[in-house]
Amino acid sequence: MSTQPELFTWEFATDPYPAYAWLREHAPVHRTRLPSGVEAWLVTRYGDAKQALADQRLSKNPAHHDEPAHAKGKTGIPGERKAELMTHLLNIDPPDHTRLRRLVSKAFTPRRVAEFAPRVQELTDRLIDGFIERGEADLIHEFAFPLPIYAICDMLGVPREDQDDFRDWAGMMIRHGGGPRGGVARSVKKMRSYLAELIHRKREEPGDDLISGLIRASDHGEHLTENEAAAMAFILLFAGFETTVNLIGNGVYALLRNPEQRERLQHSLAAGETGLLENDFLATAVEELLRYDGPVELATWRFATEPLSIGGQEIAAGDPVLVVLAAADRDPERFAEPDTLDLSRRDNQHLGYGHGIHYCLGAPLARLEGQIALATLLRRMPDLRLAGDPADLRWRGGLIMRGLRTLPVEFTARQI
């Protein structure tokens, strides 16, 4: 590829990696106009990406964006500003970020997440039971999408009878990734009013869930406003489900396209190495799937608070900076044979969940869901295969996330 590739087309969405390879080599810190009309810097090399993710001069707060105020809505989640959901972890800096993150991190300790494993397993099996007798399924719609929504709803303390509403609202958000923003904003608004009501109910009758924990913290002098509690619950849902949908979807797709690697994983699972979470090869495999074709293509927005230099390129104060995780994680300077899927890759410090103070809080939960989902699919449907032509698959539009719209599969139908 000698000339500069076109970015953000449908062809690019299908396989952005050749374009990212060109940028890494010829324009590692590259200013481009995004589909929304906003201009931003794309950072594509691993070393620069890691440095930028940890640079305190790159603020998460959209107030630092130099564009006129009317354009600000183009850089975040549609509808979050109007719904007063802006004060969440993706939009704030220390000291507020430090305080809010400390409050919520208690829910995502490895111990708390490990305790949640049986529930994730139960949800996984229940969803597979729904289609295993048919011999075919759309793994996104029937499996990868509902699993993390029900899991995070359970964690937040959303009653079971309300969880399908959440599934509908989340569906609106995810479907409109590249489409009209109105539908997304409406779903955000509905979710906001539901969360306000739920926070009120939990205040009367607290439980052992995340929202009750946030309320307890605010009642104990940690000063979490109701808006902050609602915004926190919202972003945990929003950031927590779509990344896992894509981790499972992209992961299964990568395994189906790399049969020898998938066989290695199946052998390892069949050997029943101690237990699911102690299965070292499974854990290593999920890390490699995160690196190879991860769920988050670009890290969320950052804005330069002062003039600075990244990779020898001068960035002006107020400029938006987007770190391209997908490009950094295939940098040959950092990873040997980066375009090869190698499930036994050991030296794998990928940036799939970010780096620095904004490192993904829910990473332990996403890893758990990814490991259980992939292991259970391969165990219960050992002959899982793609139905139809890979060329017919469509990737969702949108800037930050990378994921398939559908993933039609076939397998031998089995009785439950």
CSV table of C-alpha atoms in Angstrom, one decimal:
chain,number,residue,atom,x,y,z
A,1,MET,CA,0.0,0.0,0.0
A,2,SER,CA,2.1,2.9,-1.3
A,3,THR,CA,-0.5,5.7,-1.1
A,4,GLN,CA,-2.3,6.8,2.0
A,5,PRO,CA,-5.3,4.5,2.6
A,6,GLU,CA,-8.8,5.7,3.0
A,7,LEU,CA,-10.0,5.6,6.6
A,8,PHE,CA,-13.5,4.9,8.0
A,9,THR,CA,-15.1,3.4,4.9
A,10,TRP,CA,-17.0,0.1,4.9
A,11,GLU,CA,-14.0,-1.7,3.4
A,12,PHE,CA,-11.8,-0.2,6.2
A,13,ALA,CA,-14.3,-1.3,8.9
A,14,THR,CA,-14.1,-4.9,7.6
A,15,ASP,CA,-10.3,-5.1,7.9
A,16,PRO,CA,-8.6,-1.9,9.2
A,17,TYR,CA,-5.3,-3.6,9.9
A,18,PRO,CA,-3.5,-2.9,6.5
A,19,ALA,CA,-4.4,0.8,6.8
A,20,TYR,CA,-3.1,0.9,10.4
A,21,ALA,CA,0.1,-0.8,9.3
A,22,TRP,CA,0.5,2.0,6.6
A,23,LEU,CA,-0.1,4.7,9.2
A,24,ARG,CA,2.3,3.1,11.7
A,25,GLU,CA,5.0,3.2,9.1
A,26,HIS,CA,4.4,6.5,7.3
A,27,ALA,CA,2.3,8.7,9.6
A,28,PRO,CA,2.3,7.3,13.1
A,29,VAL,CA,0.7,10.4,14.6
A,30,HIS,CA,-1.8,11.4,12.0
A,31,ARG,CA,-4.3,14.2,11.9
A,32,THR,CA,-7.5,13.2,10.1
A,33,ARG,CA,-11.1,14.4,9.7
A,34,LEU,CA,-13.5,11.9,11.3
A,35,PRO,CA,-16.9,10.9,9.8
A,36,SER,CA,-18.5,13.3,12.3
A,37,GLY,CA,-16.5,16.2,10.9
A,38,VAL,CA,-14.4,16.6,14.0
A,39,GLU,CA,-10.6,16.6,13.4
A,40,ALA,CA,-8.4,14.5,15.6
A,41,TRP,CA,-4.9,13.0,15.9
A,42,LEU,CA,-4.6,9.2,15.5
A,43,VAL,CA,-1.8,7.6,17.5
A,44,THR,CA,-0.9,4.2,16.0
A,45,ARG,CA,2.5,3.0,17.3
A,46,TYR,CA,2.7,0.9,20.6
A,47,GLY,CA,5.3,3.0,22.3
A,48,ASP,CA,3.5,6.3,21.5
A,49,ALA,CA,0.1,4.8,22.4
A,50,LYS,CA,1.3,3.6,25.8
A,51,GLN,CA,2.8,7.0,26.6
A,52,ALA,CA,-0.3,8.9,25.4
A,53,LEU,CA,-2.6,6.7,27.5
A,54,ALA,CA,-0.7,7.6,30.7
A,55,ASP,CA,-0.1,11.3,29.8
A,56,GLN,CA,-1.8,13.5,32.4
A,57,ARG,CA,-1.8,16.4,30.0
A,58,LEU,CA,-4.3,14.6,27.8
A,59,SER,CA,-7.5,15.2,29.6
A,60,LYS,CA,-10.7,13.1,29.4
A,61,ASN,CA,-12.9,16.1,30.1
A,62,PRO,CA,-14.6,17.3,26.9
A,63,ALA,CA,-14.5,20.9,28.3
A,64,HIS,CA,-10.9,21.0,27.1
A,65,HIS,CA,-12.0,20.5,23.4
A,66,ASP,CA,-11.2,23.6,21.4
A,67,GLU,CA,-14.1,23.2,18.9
A,68,PRO,CA,-17.1,25.5,19.2
A,69,ALA,CA,-19.5,24.4,21.9
A,70,HIS,CA,-22.1,23.1,19.4
A,71,ALA,CA,-19.7,20.5,18.1
A,72,LYS,CA,-19.0,19.1,21.6
A,73,GLY,CA,-21.8,16.6,21.4
A,74,LYS,CA,-20.0,14.8,18.6
A,75,THR,CA,-17.2,13.5,20.9
A,76,GLY,CA,-19.0,11.4,23.5
A,77,ILE,CA,-22.0,9.0,23.9
A,78,PRO,CA,-25.1,10.5,22.2
A,79,GLY,CA,-27.6,11.9,24.7
A,80,GLU,CA,-25.3,11.7,27.8
A,81,ARG,CA,-25.0,15.4,28.2
A,82,LYS,CA,-28.8,16.2,28.0
A,83,ALA,CA,-29.5,13.3,30.4
A,84,GLU,CA,-27.0,14.7,32.9
A,85,LEU,CA,-24.9,11.5,32.7
A,86,MET,CA,-21.6,13.3,31.9
A,87,THR,CA,-19.9,12.8,35.3
A,88,HIS,CA,-18.6,9.3,34.7
A,89,LEU,CA,-15.2,7.8,34.6
A,90,LEU,CA,-14.7,8.2,30.8
A,91,ASN,CA,-15.2,12.0,31.0
A,92,ILE,CA,-13.3,13.1,34.1
A,93,ASP,CA,-9.8,13.6,35.5
A,94,PRO,CA,-8.3,13.4,38.9
A,95,PRO,CA,-9.2,14.2,41.7
A,96,ASP,CA,-12.9,13.4,40.9
A,97,HIS,CA,-11.8,10.4,38.8
A,98,THR,CA,-9.7,9.1,41.7
A,99,ARG,CA,-12.6,9.4,44.1
A,100,LEU,CA,-15.2,7.8,41.9
A,101,ARG,CA,-13.0,5.0,40.7
A,102,ARG,CA,-12.0,4.1,44.3
A,103,LEU,CA,-15.7,3.8,45.2
A,104,VAL,CA,-16.6,1.5,42.4
A,105,SER,CA,-13.4,-0.5,42.2
A,106,LYS,CA,-14.5,-2.5,45.2
A,107,ALA,CA,-17.1,-4.3,43.1
A,108,PHE,CA,-14.4,-5.4,40.5
A,109,THR,CA,-11.8,-6.9,42.7
A,110,PRO,CA,-10.6,-10.3,41.5
A,111,ARG,CA,-12.3,-12.0,44.5
A,112,ARG,CA,-15.7,-10.3,43.9
A,113,VAL,CA,-15.5,-11.2,40.2
A,114,ALA,CA,-14.5,-14.8,40.9
A,115,GLU,CA,-17.5,-15.1,43.2
A,116,PHE,CA,-19.6,-14.1,40.2
A,117,ALA,CA,-18.3,-17.0,38.0
A,118,PRO,CA,-21.2,-19.5,38.8
A,119,ARG,CA,-23.8,-16.9,37.8
A,120,VAL,CA,-22.0,-16.2,34.5
A,121,GLN,CA,-21.8,-19.9,33.8
A,122,GLU,CA,-25.5,-20.3,34.5
A,123,LEU,CA,-26.4,-17.4,32.2
A,124,THR,CA,-24.1,-18.8,29.5
A,125,ASP,CA,-25.7,-22.3,29.6
A,126,ARG,CA,-29.2,-20.9,29.7
A,127,LEU,CA,-28.5,-18.8,26.5
A,128,ILE,CA,-27.0,-21.8,24.7
A,129,ASP,CA,-29.9,-24.0,25.8
A,130,GLY,CA,-32.1,-21.5,23.9
A,131,PHE,CA,-30.6,-22.5,20.5
A,132,ILE,CA,-28.6,-25.7,20.8
A,133,GLU,CA,-31.6,-27.9,19.6
A,134,ARG,CA,-31.8,-25.9,16.4
A,135,GLY,CA,-28.3,-26.5,15.0
A,136,GLU,CA,-27.9,-22.8,14.0
A,137,ALA,CA,-27.8,-19.4,15.7
A,138,ASP,CA,-26.8,-15.8,15.4
A,139,LEU,CA,-24.1,-15.8,18.1
A,140,ILE,CA,-24.2,-12.0,18.4
A,141,HIS,CA,-27.9,-11.5,18.9
A,142,GLU,CA,-28.7,-14.7,20.8
A,143,PHE,CA,-25.5,-15.1,22.9
A,144,ALA,CA,-22.7,-12.5,22.9
A,145,PHE,CA,-25.2,-9.6,23.3
A,146,PRO,CA,-27.5,-10.7,26.1
A,147,LEU,CA,-24.8,-12.4,28.2
A,148,PRO,CA,-22.9,-9.3,29.4
A,149,ILE,CA,-26.2,-7.3,29.7
A,150,TYR,CA,-27.8,-9.8,32.1
A,151,ALA,CA,-24.5,-10.2,34.0
A,152,ILE,CA,-24.0,-6.4,34.5
A,153,CYS,CA,-27.7,-6.0,35.4
A,154,ASP,CA,-27.2,-8.6,38.1
A,155,MET,CA,-24.1,-6.9,39.4
A,156,LEU,CA,-25.8,-3.5,39.5
A,157,GLY,CA,-28.9,-4.9,41.2
A,158,VAL,CA,-31.4,-4.4,38.4
A,159,PRO,CA,-34.3,-6.8,39.2
A,160,ARG,CA,-34.7,-9.8,36.9
A,161,GLU,CA,-38.1,-8.6,35.7
A,162,ASP,CA,-36.6,-5.3,34.5
A,163,GLN,CA,-33.6,-6.8,32.7
A,164,ASP,CA,-35.3,-7.2,29.3
A,165,ASP,CA,-36.0,-3.5,29.2
A,166,PHE,CA,-32.3,-2.9,29.7
A,167,ARG,CA,-31.6,-5.4,26.9
A,168,ASP,CA,-33.9,-3.3,24.6
A,169,TRP,CA,-32.3,0.0,25.5
A,170,ALA,CA,-28.8,-1.4,25.1
A,171,GLY,CA,-29.9,-2.8,21.7
A,172,MET,CA,-30.9,0.6,20.5
A,173,MET,CA,-27.6,2.0,21.6
A,174,ILE,CA,-25.5,-0.7,19.9
A,175,ARG,CA,-27.6,-0.8,16.7
A,176,HIS,CA,-27.3,2.9,16.1
A,177,GLY,CA,-23.5,2.9,16.3
A,178,GLY,CA,-23.2,4.5,12.9
A,179,GLY,CA,-26.8,5.6,12.4
A,180,PRO,CA,-29.1,8.3,13.6
A,181,ARG,CA,-28.3,9.7,17.0
A,182,GLY,CA,-31.9,10.3,18.1
A,183,GLY,CA,-32.7,6.7,18.9
A,184,VAL,CA,-29.6,6.4,21.0
A,185,ALA,CA,-30.3,9.6,22.9
A,186,ARG,CA,-33.9,8.4,23.6
A,187,SER,CA,-32.6,5.1,25.0
A,188,VAL,CA,-30.1,6.9,27.1
A,189,LYS,CA,-32.9,9.1,28.5
A,190,LYS,CA,-35.1,6.1,29.3
A,191,MET,CA,-32.2,4.4,31.0
A,192,ARG,CA,-31.4,7.6,33.0
A,193,SER,CA,-35.0,7.9,34.4
A,194,TYR,CA,-35.0,4.2,35.2
A,195,LEU,CA,-31.7,4.5,37.1
A,196,ALA,CA,-32.9,7.5,39.0
A,197,GLU,CA,-36.0,5.5,40.1
A,198,LEU,CA,-33.8,2.4,40.9
A,199,ILE,CA,-31.4,4.5,43.0
A,200,HIS,CA,-34.4,5.8,45.0
A,201,ARG,CA,-35.7,2.3,45.6
A,202,LYS,CA,-32.3,1.0,46.7
A,203,ARG,CA,-32.0,3.9,49.1
A,204,GLU,CA,-35.2,2.5,50.8
A,205,GLU,CA,-34.2,-1.2,50.5
A,206,PRO,CA,-30.5,-1.6,49.9
A,207,GLY,CA,-29.1,-5.0,48.8
A,208,ASP,CA,-25.7,-6.5,48.2
A,209,ASP,CA,-25.4,-5.0,44.8
A,210,LEU,CA,-23.3,-2.3,43.1
A,211,ILE,CA,-25.9,0.4,43.1
A,212,SER,CA,-26.6,-0.1,46.8
A,213,GLY,CA,-22.9,0.1,47.4
A,214,LEU,CA,-22.6,3.4,45.6
A,215,ILE,CA,-25.5,4.8,47.6
A,216,ARG,CA,-23.9,3.6,50.9
A,217,ALA,CA,-20.7,5.3,49.9
A,218,SER,CA,-22.5,8.6,49.2
A,219,ASP,CA,-24.4,8.3,52.5
A,220,HIS,CA,-21.1,7.7,54.4
A,221,GLY,CA,-19.6,11.0,53.4
A,222,GLU,CA,-18.0,10.1,50.1
A,223,HIS,CA,-20.2,12.7,48.5
A,224,LEU,CA,-21.5,10.9,45.5
A,225,THR,CA,-24.3,13.0,44.1
A,226,GLU,CA,-27.3,11.2,42.6
A,227,ASN,CA,-26.2,12.3,39.2
A,228,GLU,CA,-22.8,10.7,39.8
A,229,ALA,CA,-24.4,7.5,41.0
A,230,ALA,CA,-26.7,7.4,37.9
A,231,ALA,CA,-23.8,8.2,35.6
A,232,MET,CA,-21.6,5.6,37.2
A,233,ALA,CA,-24.3,2.9,36.8
A,234,PHE,CA,-24.9,4.0,33.2
A,235,ILE,CA,-21.2,3.9,32.2
A,236,LEU,CA,-20.7,0.5,33.8
A,237,LEU,CA,-23.5,-0.8,31.8
A,238,PHE,CA,-22.5,1.0,28.6
A,239,ALA,CA,-18.8,0.3,28.8
A,240,GLY,CA,-19.4,-3.1,30.4
A,241,PHE,CA,-21.6,-4.7,27.9
A,242,GLU,CA,-20.5,-3.6,24.4
A,243,THR,CA,-16.8,-4.5,25.0
A,244,THR,CA,-17.8,-8.0,26.1
A,245,VAL,CA,-20.2,-8.5,23.2
A,246,ASN,CA,-17.3,-7.7,20.9
A,247,LEU,CA,-14.7,-9.7,22.8
A,248,ILE,CA,-17.0,-12.8,22.5
A,249,GLY,CA,-18.0,-12.1,18.9
A,250,ASN,CA,-14.6,-11.2,17.5
A,251,GLY,CA,-13.0,-14.0,19.6
A,252,VAL,CA,-15.3,-16.7,18.2
A,253,TYR,CA,-14.8,-15.3,14.6
A,254,ALA,CA,-11.0,-15.3,15.0
A,255,LEU,CA,-11.1,-18.9,16.2
A,256,LEU,CA,-13.4,-20.0,13.3
A,257,ARG,CA,-10.9,-18.4,10.9
A,258,ASN,CA,-7.9,-20.0,12.5
A,259,PRO,CA,-8.9,-23.7,12.8
A,260,GLU,CA,-5.5,-25.0,14.0
A,261,GLN,CA,-5.5,-22.5,16.9
A,262,ARG,CA,-9.1,-23.3,17.8
A,263,GLU,CA,-8.1,-27.0,17.8
A,264,ARG,CA,-5.3,-26.3,20.3
A,265,LEU,CA,-7.8,-24.6,22.6
A,266,GLN,CA,-10.3,-27.4,22.3
A,267,HIS,CA,-7.6,-30.0,23.2
A,268,SER,CA,-6.6,-28.0,26.1
A,269,LEU,CA,-10.2,-27.7,27.3
A,270,ALA,CA,-10.8,-31.4,26.7
A,271,ALA,CA,-7.8,-32.2,28.8
A,272,GLY,CA,-9.8,-30.5,31.6
A,273,GLU,CA,-6.8,-28.7,33.0
A,274,THR,CA,-7.9,-28.5,36.7
A,275,GLY,CA,-10.8,-26.1,36.4
A,276,LEU,CA,-12.0,-23.3,34.2
A,277,LEU,CA,-10.3,-20.3,35.7
A,278,GLU,CA,-7.1,-22.2,36.5
A,279,ASN,CA,-6.9,-23.2,32.8
A,280,ASP,CA,-3.8,-21.3,32.0
A,281,PHE,CA,-4.0,-21.8,28.2
A,282,LEU,CA,-7.6,-20.5,28.2
A,283,ALA,CA,-6.5,-17.3,30.0
A,284,THR,CA,-3.6,-16.9,27.6
A,285,ALA,CA,-5.9,-17.5,24.6
A,286,VAL,CA,-8.3,-14.8,25.7
A,287,GLU,CA,-5.5,-12.3,26.1
A,288,GLU,CA,-4.3,-13.1,22.5
A,289,LEU,CA,-7.8,-12.7,21.1
A,290,LEU,CA,-8.0,-9.3,22.9
A,291,ARG,CA,-4.7,-8.3,21.2
A,292,TYR,CA,-5.4,-9.8,17.8
A,293,ASP,CA,-8.8,-8.3,17.1
A,294,GLY,CA,-9.9,-6.6,20.3
A,295,PRO,CA,-13.3,-5.1,21.1
A,296,VAL,CA,-12.1,-1.5,21.4
A,297,GLU,CA,-10.5,-0.2,18.3
A,298,LEU,CA,-9.8,3.3,19.5
A,299,ALA,CA,-9.4,4.4,23.1
A,300,THR,CA,-12.0,7.0,24.2
A,301,TRP,CA,-11.5,10.7,23.6
A,302,ARG,CA,-8.6,12.7,25.1
A,303,PHE,CA,-8.0,16.4,24.7
A,304,ALA,CA,-4.6,18.2,25.0
A,305,THR,CA,-4.7,20.7,27.9
A,306,GLU,CA,-1.4,22.3,26.7
A,307,PRO,CA,0.9,22.0,23.7
A,308,LEU,CA,2.7,18.7,23.7
A,309,SER,CA,4.6,16.3,21.5
A,310,ILE,CA,3.7,12.7,20.7
A,311,GLY,CA,6.1,10.6,18.6
A,312,GLY,CA,7.8,13.8,17.4
A,313,GLN,CA,4.5,15.4,16.3
A,314,GLU,CA,3.5,18.7,17.9
A,315,ILE,CA,-0.1,18.7,19.2
A,316,ALA,CA,-1.8,22.0,20.0
A,317,ALA,CA,-3.8,22.7,23.2
A,318,GLY,CA,-7.4,21.7,22.7
A,319,ASP,CA,-6.7,19.2,20.0
A,320,PRO,CA,-8.5,15.8,20.4
A,321,VAL,CA,-6.2,12.7,20.5
A,322,LEU,CA,-7.4,9.2,19.7
A,323,VAL,CA,-5.1,6.3,20.6
A,324,VAL,CA,-5.7,3.5,18.1
A,325,LEU,CA,-5.4,0.4,20.3
A,326,ALA,CA,-6.0,-1.9,17.4
A,327,ALA,CA,-2.9,-0.5,15.6
A,328,ALA,CA,-0.7,-0.4,18.7
A,329,ASP,CA,-1.5,-4.1,19.4
A,330,ARG,CA,-0.2,-5.1,16.0
A,331,ASP,CA,3.0,-3.1,16.1
A,332,PRO,CA,5.8,-5.4,14.9
A,333,GLU,CA,8.2,-3.3,17.1
A,334,ARG,CA,6.4,-4.8,20.1
A,335,PHE,CA,4.9,-8.1,19.1
A,336,ALA,CA,6.6,-10.8,17.0
A,337,GLU,CA,4.5,-11.7,14.0
A,338,PRO,CA,1.7,-9.4,15.1
A,339,ASP,CA,-0.7,-10.4,12.3
A,340,THR,CA,-0.6,-14.1,13.4
A,341,LEU,CA,-3.1,-15.4,16.0
A,342,ASP,CA,-1.0,-17.4,18.5
A,343,LEU,CA,-3.0,-18.5,21.5
A,344,SER,CA,0.1,-19.5,23.4
A,345,ARG,CA,1.7,-16.0,23.1
A,346,ARG,CA,3.3,-15.3,26.5
A,347,ASP,CA,4.8,-11.8,26.2
A,348,ASN,CA,1.5,-10.1,25.6
A,349,GLN,CA,1.3,-6.7,27.2
A,350,HIS,CA,-1.5,-5.6,24.9
A,351,LEU,CA,-3.4,-2.4,25.3
A,352,GLY,CA,-6.8,-3.9,24.7
A,353,TYR,CA,-8.1,-2.6,28.0
A,354,GLY,CA,-6.0,0.6,28.0
A,355,HIS,CA,-3.2,1.7,30.3
A,356,GLY,CA,-2.7,4.1,33.1
A,357,ILE,CA,-5.3,5.5,35.4
A,358,HIS,CA,-8.1,4.9,32.9
A,359,TYR,CA,-7.2,1.2,32.6
A,360,CYS,CA,-10.6,-0.6,32.1
A,361,LEU,CA,-12.1,-1.1,35.6
A,362,GLY,CA,-14.3,-4.0,34.3
A,363,ALA,CA,-11.4,-5.9,32.7
A,364,PRO,CA,-11.5,-8.8,35.3
A,365,LEU,CA,-15.3,-9.2,34.7
A,366,ALA,CA,-14.9,-9.0,30.9
A,367,ARG,CA,-12.1,-11.6,31.0
A,368,LEU,CA,-14.2,-13.9,33.1
A,369,GLU,CA,-17.2,-13.6,30.8
A,370,GLY,CA,-14.9,-14.1,27.7
A,371,GLN,CA,-13.3,-17.2,29.2
A,372,ILE,CA,-16.5,-18.8,30.3
A,373,ALA,CA,-18.4,-18.0,27.1
A,374,LEU,CA,-15.7,-19.3,24.7
A,375,ALA,CA,-14.9,-22.4,26.8
A,376,THR,CA,-18.6,-23.3,27.0
A,377,LEU,CA,-19.3,-22.7,23.3
A,378,LEU,CA,-16.4,-24.9,22.3
A,379,ARG,CA,-17.3,-27.6,24.8
A,380,ARG,CA,-21.0,-27.8,24.0
A,381,MET,CA,-20.7,-27.2,20.2
A,382,PRO,CA,-17.4,-28.8,19.3
A,383,ASP,CA,-18.1,-28.6,15.5
A,384,LEU,CA,-19.1,-24.9,15.6
A,385,ARG,CA,-18.6,-23.4,12.1
A,386,LEU,CA,-19.4,-20.2,10.3
A,387,ALA,CA,-22.7,-20.3,8.3
A,388,GLY,CA,-22.3,-18.5,5.0
A,389,ASP,CA,-19.5,-16.5,3.4
A,390,PRO,CA,-17.2,-14.4,5.7
A,391,ALA,CA,-17.4,-11.7,3.0
A,392,ASP,CA,-21.1,-11.2,3.8
A,393,LEU,CA,-20.4,-10.3,7.5
A,394,ARG,CA,-20.9,-6.7,8.4
A,395,TRP,CA,-19.0,-4.8,11.1
A,396,ARG,CA,-20.9,-2.2,13.1
A,397,GLY,CA,-20.3,1.5,12.2
A,398,GLY,CA,-19.0,3.8,14.9
A,399,LEU,CA,-15.6,5.0,16.0
A,400,ILE,CA,-14.6,3.5,19.3
A,401,MET,CA,-15.8,-0.1,19.3
A,402,ARG,CA,-15.0,-2.9,16.8
A,403,GLY,CA,-17.6,-5.7,16.5
A,404,LEU,CA,-19.7,-7.7,14.2
A,405,ARG,CA,-23.4,-7.0,13.6
A,406,THR,CA,-24.2,-10.7,13.2
A,407,LEU,CA,-22.3,-14.0,13.5
A,408,PRO,CA,-24.4,-16.8,11.9
A,409,VAL,CA,-23.1,-20.2,12.9
A,410,GLU,CA,-24.0,-23.9,12.4
A,411,PHE,CA,-23.4,-26.9,14.6
A,412,THR,CA,-24.8,-30.4,15.3
A,413,ALA,CA,-28.1,-29.9,17.0
A,414,ARG,CA,-28.3,-31.5,20.4
A,415,GLN,CA,-30.9,-32.2,23.0
A,416,ILE,CA,-30.7,-30.2,26.2
